[in-house]
Short mmCIF file of the C-alpha atoms (twelve columns), coordinates in Angstrom:
data_MODEL
# 
_entry.id   MODEL 
# 
loop_
_atom_site.group_PDB 
_atom_site.id 
_atom_site.type_symbol 
_atom_site.label_atom_id 
_atom_site.label_alt_id 
_atom_site.label_comp_id 
_atom_site.label_asym_id 
_atom_site.label_seq_id 
_atom_site.Cartn_x 
_atom_site.Cartn_y 
_atom_site.Cartn_z 
_atom_site.pdbx_PDB_model_num 
ATOM 1  C CA . MET A 1  -68.893 -9.781  -58.825 1 
ATOM 2  C CA . GLY A 2  -69.504 -13.378 -59.797 1 
ATOM 3  C CA . GLN A 3  -66.753 -13.351 -62.409 1 
ATOM 4  C CA . THR A 4  -64.431 -16.369 -62.528 1 
ATOM 5  C CA . LEU A 5  -60.742 -15.474 -62.711 1 
ATOM 6  C CA . HIS A 6  -57.522 -17.454 -62.790 1 
ATOM 7  C CA . GLY A 7  -54.509 -16.472 -60.757 1 
ATOM 8  C CA . GLN A 8  -51.461 -17.480 -58.797 1 
ATOM 9  C CA . VAL A 9  -51.203 -17.808 -55.023 1 
ATOM 10 C CA . THR A 10 -48.664 -15.183 -53.885 1 
ATOM 11 C CA . LYS A 11 -48.841 -15.316 -50.098 1 
ATOM 12 C CA . LEU A 12 -50.300 -17.455 -47.331 1 
ATOM 13 C CA . VAL A 13 -51.516 -15.884 -44.097 1 
ATOM 14 C CA . PRO A 14 -53.230 -17.511 -41.075 1 
ATOM 15 C CA . PHE A 15 -56.654 -16.333 -42.296 1 
ATOM 16 C CA . GLY A 16 -56.342 -17.233 -45.995 1 
ATOM 17 C CA . ALA A 17 -54.367 -16.828 -49.197 1 
ATOM 18 C CA . PHE A 18 -53.615 -13.910 -51.482 1 
ATOM 19 C CA . VAL A 19 -53.988 -14.492 -55.221 1 
ATOM 20 C CA . GLN A 20 -52.713 -12.285 -58.047 1 
ATOM 21 C CA . VAL A 21 -55.477 -12.186 -60.656 1 
ATOM 22 C CA . ALA A 22 -53.916 -9.515  -62.915 1 
ATOM 23 C CA . ASP A 23 -50.839 -7.296  -63.014 1 
ATOM 24 C CA . GLY A 24 -50.826 -5.391  -59.749 1 
ATOM 25 C CA . ILE A 25 -54.192 -6.799  -58.638 1 
ATOM 26 C CA . GLU A 26 -54.394 -9.202  -55.720 1 
ATOM 27 C CA . GLY A 27 -57.347 -10.495 -53.808 1 
ATOM 28 C CA . LEU A 28 -57.863 -12.528 -50.651 1 
ATOM 29 C CA . ILE A 29 -59.419 -15.959 -50.427 1 
ATOM 30 C CA . HIS A 30 -60.553 -16.154 -46.828 1 
ATOM 31 C CA . LEU A 31 -59.963 -19.482 -45.087 1 
ATOM 32 C CA . ARG A 32 -63.689 -20.327 -45.178 1 
ATOM 33 C CA . GLU A 33 -63.727 -19.755 -48.971 1 
ATOM 34 C CA . LEU A 34 -60.734 -22.001 -49.795 1 
ATOM 35 C CA . THR A 35 -62.668 -25.258 -49.826 1 
ATOM 36 C CA . THR A 36 -66.106 -26.713 -49.093 1 
ATOM 37 C CA . THR A 37 -64.723 -28.587 -46.074 1 
ATOM 38 C CA . PRO A 38 -63.331 -26.595 -43.128 1 
ATOM 39 C CA . VAL A 39 -59.547 -26.255 -42.864 1 
ATOM 40 C CA . GLU A 40 -57.416 -24.725 -40.115 1 
ATOM 41 C CA . ALA A 41 -54.595 -23.418 -42.296 1 
ATOM 42 C CA . PRO A 42 -54.359 -22.414 -45.976 1 
ATOM 43 C CA . GLU A 43 -51.343 -24.727 -46.400 1 
ATOM 44 C CA . GLU A 44 -53.752 -27.658 -46.163 1 
ATOM 45 C CA . VAL A 45 -55.249 -26.649 -49.514 1 
ATOM 46 C CA . VAL A 46 -52.879 -24.391 -51.491 1 
ATOM 47 C CA . GLN A 47 -49.207 -23.438 -51.671 1 
ATOM 48 C CA . VAL A 48 -47.468 -20.267 -52.897 1 
ATOM 49 C CA . GLY A 49 -47.126 -20.533 -56.660 1 
ATOM 50 C CA . ASP A 50 -50.258 -22.667 -57.176 1 
ATOM 51 C CA . GLU A 51 -52.507 -21.673 -60.082 1 
ATOM 52 C CA . VAL A 52 -56.138 -21.442 -58.947 1 
ATOM 53 C CA . SER A 53 -59.543 -20.491 -60.289 1 
ATOM 54 C CA . VAL A 54 -61.534 -18.108 -58.117 1 
ATOM 55 C CA . VAL A 55 -64.835 -16.237 -58.132 1 
ATOM 56 C CA . VAL A 56 -65.054 -12.567 -57.170 1 
ATOM 57 C CA . ILE A 57 -67.496 -12.411 -54.242 1 
ATOM 58 C CA . GLU A 58 -66.896 -8.852  -53.057 1 
ATOM 59 C CA . PHE A 59 -65.236 -5.723  -54.369 1 
ATOM 60 C CA . ASP A 60 -64.619 -2.658  -52.217 1 
ATOM 61 C CA . ARG A 61 -63.552 0.093   -54.595 1 
ATOM 62 C CA . GLU A 62 -62.852 2.627   -51.821 1 
ATOM 63 C CA . ARG A 63 -60.556 0.342   -49.840 1 
ATOM 64 C CA . ARG A 64 -59.287 -1.360  -53.023 1 
ATOM 65 C CA . LYS A 65 -60.048 -4.805  -51.653 1 
ATOM 66 C CA . LEU A 66 -61.038 -7.855  -53.635 1 
ATOM 67 C CA . ALA A 67 -62.616 -10.841 -51.855 1 
ATOM 68 C CA . LEU A 68 -62.331 -14.147 -53.694 1 
ATOM 69 C CA . SER A 69 -63.775 -17.635 -53.304 1 
ATOM 70 C CA . ARG A 70 -62.310 -20.909 -54.464 1 
ATOM 71 C CA . ARG A 71 -65.163 -23.052 -53.181 1 
ATOM 72 C CA . GLN A 72 -67.759 -21.244 -55.321 1 
ATOM 73 C CA . VAL A 73 -65.976 -22.054 -58.585 1 
ATOM 74 C CA . SER A 74 -67.840 -24.533 -60.802 1 
ATOM 75 C CA . PRO A 75 -66.312 -28.016 -60.432 1 
ATOM 76 C CA . ASP A 76 -65.478 -28.150 -64.137 1 
ATOM 77 C CA . VAL A 77 -63.405 -24.941 -63.950 1 
ATOM 78 C CA . ARG A 78 -60.875 -26.038 -61.314 1 
# 
């Protein structure tokens, strides 16, 4: 948690974007975590194939889910 990672956007869904942060490891950036200003669709901010910096905000080991944030990344890291 709190670690900054770099990854590639692999899939866009109505509620956010999936990012591959390591081999076989993907996490979700929820729509509200994509940017500091509200957006209605992930396409407004990112596209499949984009390289992004993200912060791990939640990790559910049991369900193997990784929640990521793009808006919490330090401005100098983007």
